[in-house]
Amino acid sequence: MKHAEGILSGGGVAVLLDIFPGGMERVKKSLLEKFPDGQIETFVTDITSREKLCQVRDLLLERYGHIDGLINNAANNPKVEGGSKNLDAIQFHNFPLELWNDDIAVGLTGSLLCSQVFGQVMAEQGKGIIINISSDYGIIAPNQSIYRKEGLPENQQIVKPVSYSVVKHGIMGLTKYLAVYWAQKGVRVNTLCPASLENGQDPAFIQKISQLIPLGRMSRPDEYVGTVLYMLSDASSYMTGATVVLDGGRTIW
Ligand SMILES: NC(=O)c1ccc[n+]([C@@H]2O[C@H](COP(=O)([O-])OP(=O)(O)OC[C@H]3O[C@@H](n4cnc5c(N)ncnc54)[C@H](O)[C@@H]3O)[C@@H](O)[C@H]2O)c1
């Protein structure tokens, strides 16, 4: 939602794609409360389907004639700190291929397909911006100790799954590959690494993670909007293939 706020505050048309209509419509409603004249398009779309993405692309081109930017944001994001029903299965040695394949499909294949479908339009236009959303876990390994709960058996301990690390590191590879691929076509491609957002987690977890962050706290959602707007605008015209890290300093120590 905050990425869309950046787009709307810059006078752009925010186009949301999500596989689940409910959440997306709630986001649209909140955006319209803040930007009553904002232009917002929503598409219920599975980003792992090239066919569906092509339908959205064709519709957007019919309506607007151009596509200026793409933010590859979707990822299976296990809210491990909030608890999960199948904790034993997400431990590395048990991690099921089915989950792995699904996480890779959404986080990497989805970004690949969106970049192919929408990025190619931008390359043909001679102008465009792609932002790939990674994470502080695209730079460092998860410190699993912050998810641990005293008194729980080992197989019930919460962990960040291996797929998350791999997807978030992979996103940076995609960025660098595309930044070079489209460098002469006016399409700039960069990675944004957000870090843990505070959203009502257990206070003990918040305290543990905050100790790992030089600024001493988790992030607020509104702390990304200005950077997204900067990355989408000509203010960042000399930036491509870069990694912008907004992590309160977590990855520097
Ligand atoms: N929340 C954090 O603390 C945090 C920290 C670092 C990085 N990130 C990254 O930021 C991004 C957004 O995080 P979030 O917490 O808002 O995640 P989220 O889970 O709230 O949002 C991801 C969205 O992707 C959608 N989605 C899943 N599969 C899809 C598919 N096949 N097709 C279309 N849409 C699909 C989901 O419905 C969901 O709305 C993610 O890439 C995440 O890894 C988040």
mmCIF file of C-alpha atoms and ligand atoms in Angstrom:
data_model
loop_
_atom_site.group_PDB
_atom_site.id
_atom_site.type_symbol
_atom_site.label_atom_id
_atom_site.label_comp_id
_atom_site.label_asym_id
_atom_site.label_seq_id
_atom_site.Cartn_x
_atom_site.Cartn_y
_atom_site.Cartn_z
ATOM 1 C CA MET A 1 0.000 0.000 0.000
ATOM 2 C CA LYS A 2 2.822 2.378 0.850
ATOM 3 C CA HIS A 3 4.397 1.929 -2.587
ATOM 4 C CA ALA A 4 1.077 2.988 -4.111
ATOM 5 C CA GLU A 5 1.039 6.033 -1.833
ATOM 6 C CA GLY A 6 4.391 7.048 -3.271
ATOM 7 C CA ILE A 7 3.017 6.720 -6.807
ATOM 8 C CA LEU A 8 -0.171 8.655 -6.028
ATOM 9 C CA SER A 9 1.714 11.414 -4.206
ATOM 10 C CA GLY A 10 3.821 11.810 -7.357
ATOM 11 C CA GLY A 11 0.661 12.161 -9.476
ATOM 12 C CA GLY A 12 0.901 8.714 -11.052
ATOM 13 C CA VAL A 13 -1.722 6.042 -11.642
ATOM 14 C CA ALA A 14 -1.305 3.253 -9.089
ATOM 15 C CA VAL A 15 -1.979 -0.180 -10.564
ATOM 16 C CA LEU A 16 -2.330 -2.956 -8.007
ATOM 17 C CA LEU A 17 -2.083 -6.636 -8.871
ATOM 18 C CA ASP A 18 -2.846 -9.220 -6.221
ATOM 19 C CA ILE A 19 -4.065 -12.780 -6.222
ATOM 20 C CA PHE A 20 -6.481 -12.017 -3.348
ATOM 21 C CA PRO A 21 -9.177 -9.433 -4.085
ATOM 22 C CA GLY A 22 -10.159 -8.725 -0.449
ATOM 23 C CA GLY A 23 -6.881 -7.237 0.752
ATOM 24 C CA MET A 24 -6.393 -5.305 -2.457
ATOM 25 C CA GLU A 25 -9.827 -3.678 -2.253
ATOM 26 C CA ARG A 26 -9.160 -2.692 1.386
ATOM 27 C CA VAL A 27 -5.893 -1.090 0.267
ATOM 28 C CA LYS A 28 -7.705 0.754 -2.522
ATOM 29 C CA LYS A 29 -10.290 2.075 -0.051
ATOM 30 C CA SER A 30 -7.588 3.353 2.325
ATOM 31 C CA LEU A 31 -5.689 4.933 -0.553
ATOM 32 C CA LEU A 32 -8.804 6.746 -1.736
ATOM 33 C CA GLU A 33 -9.369 8.117 1.766
ATOM 34 C CA LYS A 34 -5.913 9.672 1.608
ATOM 35 C CA PHE A 35 -5.961 10.531 -2.119
ATOM 36 C CA PRO A 36 -9.655 11.110 -2.993
ATOM 37 C CA ASP A 37 -8.771 12.051 -6.588
ATOM 38 C CA GLY A 38 -6.170 9.316 -6.914
ATOM 39 C CA GLN A 39 -6.291 7.098 -9.980
ATOM 40 C CA ILE A 40 -6.118 3.481 -8.851
ATOM 41 C CA GLU A 41 -6.537 0.350 -10.933
ATOM 42 C CA THR A 42 -6.866 -3.082 -9.343
ATOM 43 C CA PHE A 43 -6.464 -6.443 -11.043
ATOM 44 C CA VAL A 44 -6.997 -9.813 -9.398
ATOM 45 C CA THR A 45 -4.016 -11.558 -10.958
ATOM 46 C CA ASP A 46 -1.750 -14.467 -10.224
ATOM 47 C CA ILE A 47 1.673 -13.096 -11.066
ATOM 48 C CA THR A 48 2.939 -16.596 -11.786
ATOM 49 C CA SER A 49 0.699 -16.684 -14.870
ATOM 50 C CA ARG A 50 2.248 -15.041 -17.913
ATOM 51 C CA GLU A 51 -1.102 -15.177 -19.686
ATOM 52 C CA LYS A 52 -2.861 -13.171 -16.941
ATOM 53 C CA LEU A 53 -0.045 -10.616 -16.852
ATOM 54 C CA CYS A 54 -0.290 -10.158 -20.609
ATOM 55 C CA GLN A 55 -4.022 -9.509 -20.260
ATOM 56 C CA VAL A 56 -3.320 -6.787 -17.659
ATOM 57 C CA ARG A 57 -0.570 -5.300 -19.857
ATOM 58 C CA ASP A 58 -2.873 -5.139 -22.890
ATOM 59 C CA LEU A 59 -5.631 -3.521 -20.872
ATOM 60 C CA LEU A 60 -3.285 -0.914 -19.405
ATOM 61 C CA LEU A 61 -1.848 -0.083 -22.802
ATOM 62 C CA GLU A 62 -5.349 0.273 -24.222
ATOM 63 C CA ARG A 63 -6.347 2.624 -21.378
ATOM 64 C CA TYR A 64 -3.165 4.652 -20.882
ATOM 65 C CA GLY A 65 -0.887 3.955 -23.844
ATOM 66 C CA HIS A 66 2.208 3.513 -21.683
ATOM 67 C CA ILE A 67 3.563 1.793 -18.571
ATOM 68 C CA ASP A 68 6.104 3.793 -16.608
ATOM 69 C CA GLY A 69 7.144 1.609 -13.711
ATOM 70 C CA LEU A 70 6.959 -1.763 -12.055
ATOM 71 C CA ILE A 71 7.446 -2.678 -8.404
ATOM 72 C CA ASN A 72 8.007 -6.389 -7.889
ATOM 73 C CA ASN A 73 6.686 -6.621 -4.359
ATOM 74 C CA ALA A 74 4.834 -9.917 -3.932
ATOM 75 C CA ALA A 75 6.494 -12.665 -1.949
ATOM 76 C CA ASN A 76 5.342 -15.397 0.348
ATOM 77 C CA ASN A 77 6.267 -13.681 3.552
ATOM 78 C CA PRO A 78 5.930 -16.029 6.468
ATOM 79 C CA LYS A 79 5.017 -13.960 9.489
ATOM 80 C CA VAL A 80 7.029 -16.381 11.625
ATOM 81 C CA GLU A 81 7.049 -14.109 14.622
ATOM 82 C CA GLY A 82 3.249 -14.320 14.686
ATOM 83 C CA GLY A 83 3.250 -18.105 14.822
ATOM 84 C CA SER A 84 2.716 -20.764 12.203
ATOM 85 C CA LYS A 85 0.699 -23.948 12.293
ATOM 86 C CA ASN A 86 3.320 -26.220 10.797
ATOM 87 C CA LEU A 87 6.550 -25.275 12.509
ATOM 88 C CA ASP A 88 8.268 -28.624 12.159
ATOM 89 C CA ALA A 89 7.862 -28.484 8.384
ATOM 90 C CA ILE A 90 9.589 -25.129 7.951
ATOM 91 C CA GLN A 91 12.813 -26.264 9.696
ATOM 92 C CA PHE A 92 15.501 -26.523 7.020
ATOM 93 C CA HIS A 93 15.985 -30.300 7.127
ATOM 94 C CA ASN A 94 12.246 -30.900 6.705
ATOM 95 C CA PHE A 95 11.400 -28.031 4.392
ATOM 96 C CA PRO A 96 8.963 -29.481 1.825
ATOM 97 C CA LEU A 97 9.685 -29.133 -1.874
ATOM 98 C CA GLU A 98 6.089 -28.038 -2.366
ATOM 99 C CA LEU A 99 6.575 -24.954 -0.142
ATOM 100 C CA TRP A 100 9.964 -24.253 -1.691
ATOM 101 C CA ASN A 101 8.481 -24.360 -5.196
ATOM 102 C CA ASP A 102 5.614 -22.094 -4.221
ATOM 103 C CA ASP A 103 7.894 -19.545 -2.530
ATOM 104 C CA ILE A 104 10.212 -19.481 -5.537
ATOM 105 C CA ALA A 105 7.235 -19.235 -7.902
ATOM 106 C CA VAL A 106 5.785 -16.164 -6.203
ATOM 107 C CA GLY A 107 8.995 -14.398 -5.153
ATOM 108 C CA LEU A 108 11.267 -15.095 -8.104
ATOM 109 C CA THR A 109 9.267 -16.465 -11.031
ATOM 110 C CA GLY A 110 6.563 -13.843 -10.441
ATOM 111 C CA SER A 111 9.173 -11.066 -10.524
ATOM 112 C CA LEU A 112 10.753 -12.577 -13.632
ATOM 113 C CA LEU A 113 7.414 -12.772 -15.476
ATOM 114 C CA CYS A 114 6.304 -9.255 -14.450
ATOM 115 C CA SER A 115 9.680 -7.932 -15.609
ATOM 116 C CA GLN A 116 9.379 -9.757 -18.936
ATOM 117 C CA VAL A 117 5.828 -8.616 -19.593
ATOM 118 C CA PHE A 118 5.891 -5.021 -18.280
ATOM 119 C CA GLY A 119 9.640 -4.393 -18.577
ATOM 120 C CA GLN A 120 9.596 -5.175 -22.286
ATOM 121 C CA VAL A 121 6.918 -2.506 -22.787
ATOM 122 C CA MET A 122 9.179 -0.006 -21.044
ATOM 123 C CA ALA A 123 12.180 -1.077 -23.121
ATOM 124 C CA GLU A 124 10.133 -0.532 -26.301
ATOM 125 C CA GLN A 125 9.043 2.893 -24.991
ATOM 126 C CA GLY A 126 12.701 3.726 -24.262
ATOM 127 C CA LYS A 127 11.881 4.635 -20.650
ATOM 128 C CA GLY A 128 10.860 2.944 -17.458
ATOM 129 C CA ILE A 129 11.777 1.979 -13.925
ATOM 130 C CA ILE A 130 11.686 -1.344 -12.139
ATOM 131 C CA ILE A 131 12.029 -1.658 -8.377
ATOM 132 C CA ASN A 132 12.546 -5.145 -7.021
ATOM 133 C CA ILE A 133 11.665 -5.531 -3.358
ATOM 134 C CA SER A 134 14.178 -7.601 -1.438
ATOM 135 C CA SER A 135 14.829 -7.413 2.297
ATOM 136 C CA ASP A 136 17.594 -7.086 4.862
ATOM 137 C CA TYR A 137 17.464 -10.888 4.531
ATOM 138 C CA GLY A 138 18.636 -10.407 0.944
ATOM 139 C CA ILE A 139 21.906 -9.231 2.473
ATOM 140 C CA ILE A 140 22.319 -11.113 5.736
ATOM 141 C CA ALA A 141 21.150 -14.482 6.984
ATOM 142 C CA PRO A 142 18.232 -14.490 9.396
ATOM 143 C CA ASN A 143 19.329 -14.470 12.998
ATOM 144 C CA GLN A 144 17.033 -17.324 14.022
ATOM 145 C CA SER A 145 17.621 -16.677 17.726
ATOM 146 C CA ILE A 146 15.218 -13.728 17.684
ATOM 147 C CA TYR A 147 12.334 -16.038 16.738
ATOM 148 C CA ARG A 148 13.069 -18.601 19.467
ATOM 149 C CA LYS A 149 10.661 -19.076 22.340
ATOM 150 C CA GLU A 150 11.947 -20.351 25.671
ATOM 151 C CA GLY A 151 10.547 -23.696 26.755
ATOM 152 C CA LEU A 152 9.471 -24.895 23.310
ATOM 153 C CA PRO A 153 10.932 -28.138 21.921
ATOM 154 C CA GLU A 154 13.376 -27.745 19.049
ATOM 155 C CA ASN A 155 10.904 -28.929 16.411
ATOM 156 C CA GLN A 156 8.378 -26.324 17.550
ATOM 157 C CA GLN A 157 10.769 -23.405 17.330
ATOM 158 C CA ILE A 158 9.920 -20.722 14.830
ATOM 159 C CA VAL A 159 12.363 -20.078 12.002
ATOM 160 C CA LYS A 160 12.533 -17.940 8.882
ATOM 161 C CA PRO A 161 12.470 -20.549 6.105
ATOM 162 C CA VAL A 162 15.367 -21.069 3.718
ATOM 163 C CA SER A 163 13.209 -20.091 0.744
ATOM 164 C CA TYR A 164 12.910 -16.540 2.068
ATOM 165 C CA SER A 165 16.696 -16.070 2.098
ATOM 166 C CA VAL A 166 17.059 -17.552 -1.359
ATOM 167 C CA VAL A 167 14.239 -15.487 -2.874
ATOM 168 C CA LYS A 168 15.494 -12.249 -1.367
ATOM 169 C CA HIS A 169 19.098 -12.849 -2.470
ATOM 170 C CA GLY A 170 17.859 -13.974 -5.903
ATOM 171 C CA ILE A 171 15.930 -10.741 -6.375
ATOM 172 C CA MET A 172 19.221 -8.846 -6.305
ATOM 173 C CA GLY A 173 20.601 -11.063 -9.058
ATOM 174 C CA LEU A 174 17.539 -10.332 -11.149
ATOM 175 C CA THR A 175 18.023 -6.596 -10.578
ATOM 176 C CA LYS A 176 21.652 -6.626 -11.662
ATOM 177 C CA TYR A 177 20.965 -8.807 -14.698
ATOM 178 C CA LEU A 178 18.119 -6.587 -15.899
ATOM 179 C CA ALA A 179 19.960 -3.341 -15.125
ATOM 180 C CA VAL A 180 22.617 -4.404 -17.625
ATOM 181 C CA TYR A 181 20.163 -5.993 -20.059
ATOM 182 C CA TRP A 182 18.098 -2.826 -20.409
ATOM 183 C CA ALA A 183 20.791 -0.212 -19.669
ATOM 184 C CA GLN A 184 20.768 1.092 -23.252
ATOM 185 C CA LYS A 185 16.967 1.019 -23.479
ATOM 186 C CA GLY A 186 16.232 3.646 -20.830
ATOM 187 C CA VAL A 187 14.970 1.149 -18.260
ATOM 188 C CA ARG A 188 16.571 1.470 -14.839
ATOM 189 C CA VAL A 189 16.311 -1.448 -12.432
ATOM 190 C CA ASN A 190 17.095 -1.236 -8.721
ATOM 191 C CA THR A 191 16.524 -3.183 -5.538
ATOM 192 C CA LEU A 192 14.897 -1.785 -2.418
ATOM 193 C CA CYS A 193 15.591 -3.648 0.813
ATOM 194 C CA PRO A 194 13.061 -2.849 3.485
ATOM 195 C CA ALA A 195 13.558 -4.342 6.927
ATOM 196 C CA SER A 196 11.248 -5.538 9.636
ATOM 197 C CA LEU A 197 8.131 -3.448 9.915
ATOM 198 C CA GLU A 198 6.577 -3.097 13.311
ATOM 199 C CA ASN A 199 2.984 -4.271 13.056
ATOM 200 C CA GLY A 200 1.805 -5.456 16.415
ATOM 201 C CA GLN A 201 4.301 -8.263 16.993
ATOM 202 C CA ASP A 202 4.908 -9.761 20.414
ATOM 203 C CA PRO A 203 6.743 -7.142 22.587
ATOM 204 C CA ALA A 204 9.461 -9.675 23.485
ATOM 205 C CA PHE A 205 10.167 -10.167 19.773
ATOM 206 C CA ILE A 206 10.225 -6.412 19.163
ATOM 207 C CA GLN A 207 12.738 -5.988 21.955
ATOM 208 C CA LYS A 208 14.997 -8.767 20.637
ATOM 209 C CA ILE A 209 15.033 -7.543 17.061
ATOM 210 C CA SER A 210 15.484 -3.903 18.098
ATOM 211 C CA GLN A 211 18.732 -4.865 19.820
ATOM 212 C CA LEU A 212 20.079 -5.979 16.428
ATOM 213 C CA ILE A 213 19.327 -2.611 14.825
ATOM 214 C CA PRO A 214 21.638 0.363 15.380
ATOM 215 C CA LEU A 215 18.671 2.774 15.317
ATOM 216 C CA GLY A 216 17.203 0.618 18.060
ATOM 217 C CA ARG A 217 13.739 0.049 16.600
ATOM 218 C CA MET A 218 11.751 -1.621 13.841
ATOM 219 C CA SER A 219 10.583 0.421 10.849
ATOM 220 C CA ARG A 220 7.306 2.210 10.243
ATOM 221 C CA PRO A 221 5.474 1.702 6.931
ATOM 222 C CA ASP A 222 5.623 5.423 6.094
ATOM 223 C CA GLU A 223 9.424 5.349 6.162
ATOM 224 C CA TYR A 224 9.581 3.858 2.642
ATOM 225 C CA VAL A 225 7.288 6.165 0.677
ATOM 226 C CA GLY A 226 9.818 8.934 -0.040
ATOM 227 C CA THR A 227 12.444 6.451 -1.200
ATOM 228 C CA VAL A 228 10.022 4.684 -3.549
ATOM 229 C CA LEU A 229 9.065 8.028 -5.049
ATOM 230 C CA TYR A 230 12.746 8.942 -5.446
ATOM 231 C CA MET A 231 13.547 5.606 -7.066
ATOM 232 C CA LEU A 232 10.609 5.985 -9.472
ATOM 233 C CA SER A 233 11.506 9.525 -10.473
ATOM 234 C CA ASP A 234 14.189 11.185 -12.568
ATOM 235 C CA ALA A 235 15.806 12.313 -9.298
ATOM 236 C CA SER A 236 17.487 8.881 -9.374
ATOM 237 C CA SER A 237 18.334 9.099 -13.092
ATOM 238 C CA TYR A 238 21.939 7.883 -12.651
ATOM 239 C CA MET A 239 21.025 4.940 -10.440
ATOM 240 C CA THR A 240 20.696 1.473 -11.900
ATOM 241 C CA GLY A 241 21.579 -1.990 -10.623
ATOM 242 C CA ALA A 242 21.790 -0.514 -7.134
ATOM 243 C CA THR A 243 20.633 -1.780 -3.780
ATOM 244 C CA VAL A 244 18.925 0.750 -1.547
ATOM 245 C CA VAL A 245 18.853 -0.489 2.021
ATOM 246 C CA LEU A 246 16.411 0.940 4.567
ATOM 247 C CA ASP A 247 17.140 -1.158 7.619
ATOM 248 C CA GLY A 248 17.966 1.180 10.492
ATOM 249 C CA GLY A 249 21.558 0.023 10.055
ATOM 250 C CA ARG A 250 20.867 -3.635 10.784
ATOM 251 C CA THR A 251 23.084 -5.013 8.014
ATOM 252 C CA ILE A 252 26.139 -2.918 8.932
ATOM 253 C CA TRP A 253 27.064 -4.838 12.092
HETATM 254 N N1 LIG B 1 6.857 -6.770 6.197
HETATM 255 C C1 LIG B 1 8.153 -6.713 6.462
HETATM 256 O O1 LIG B 1 8.577 -6.558 7.614
HETATM 257 C C2 LIG B 1 9.155 -6.852 5.333
HETATM 258 C C3 LIG B 1 10.515 -6.731 5.607
HETATM 259 C C4 LIG B 1 11.424 -6.870 4.577
HETATM 260 C C5 LIG B 1 10.981 -7.098 3.279
HETATM 261 N N2 LIG B 1 9.650 -7.220 3.033
HETATM 262 C C6 LIG B 1 9.233 -7.499 1.658
HETATM 263 O O2 LIG B 1 8.286 -6.532 1.254
HETATM 264 C C7 LIG B 1 7.342 -7.125 0.372
HETATM 265 C C8 LIG B 1 5.940 -6.883 0.903
HETATM 266 O O3 LIG B 1 5.871 -7.395 2.212
HETATM 267 P P1 LIG B 1 4.507 -7.436 3.013
HETATM 268 O O4 LIG B 1 4.809 -7.685 4.427
HETATM 269 O O5 LIG B 1 3.664 -6.274 2.608
HETATM 270 O O6 LIG B 1 3.913 -8.761 2.406
HETATM 271 P P2 LIG B 1 2.423 -9.225 2.301
HETATM 272 O O7 LIG B 1 2.422 -10.700 2.480
HETATM 273 O O8 LIG B 1 1.545 -8.380 3.163
HETATM 274 O O9 LIG B 1 2.094 -8.852 0.785
HETATM 275 C C9 LIG B 1 2.434 -9.669 -0.275
HETATM 276 C C10 LIG B 1 1.245 -9.679 -1.218
HETATM 277 O O10 LIG B 1 1.549 -10.539 -2.311
HETATM 278 C C11 LIG B 1 0.344 -11.157 -2.696
HETATM 279 N N3 LIG B 1 0.616 -12.356 -3.469
HETATM 280 C C12 LIG B 1 1.070 -13.557 -2.998
HETATM 281 N N4 LIG B 1 1.139 -14.448 -4.008
HETATM 282 C C13 LIG B 1 0.733 -13.805 -5.134
HETATM 283 C C14 LIG B 1 0.591 -14.197 -6.499
HETATM 284 N N5 LIG B 1 0.883 -15.426 -6.908
HETATM 285 N N6 LIG B 1 0.139 -13.276 -7.369
HETATM 286 C C15 LIG B 1 -0.175 -12.026 -6.975
HETATM 287 N N7 LIG B 1 -0.041 -11.593 -5.700
HETATM 288 C C16 LIG B 1 0.401 -12.475 -4.794
HETATM 289 C C17 LIG B 1 -0.351 -11.453 -1.388
HETATM 290 O O11 LIG B 1 -1.719 -11.684 -1.555
HETATM 291 C C18 LIG B 1 -0.047 -10.216 -0.568
HETATM 292 O O12 LIG B 1 -1.060 -9.247 -0.682
HETATM 293 C C19 LIG B 1 7.712 -8.605 0.276
HETATM 294 O O13 LIG B 1 8.489 -8.821 -0.875
HETATM 295 C C20 LIG B 1 8.522 -8.833 1.528
HETATM 296 O O14 LIG B 1 9.421 -9.894 1.396
HETATM 297 C C21 LIG B 1 8.732 -7.091 4.019
#
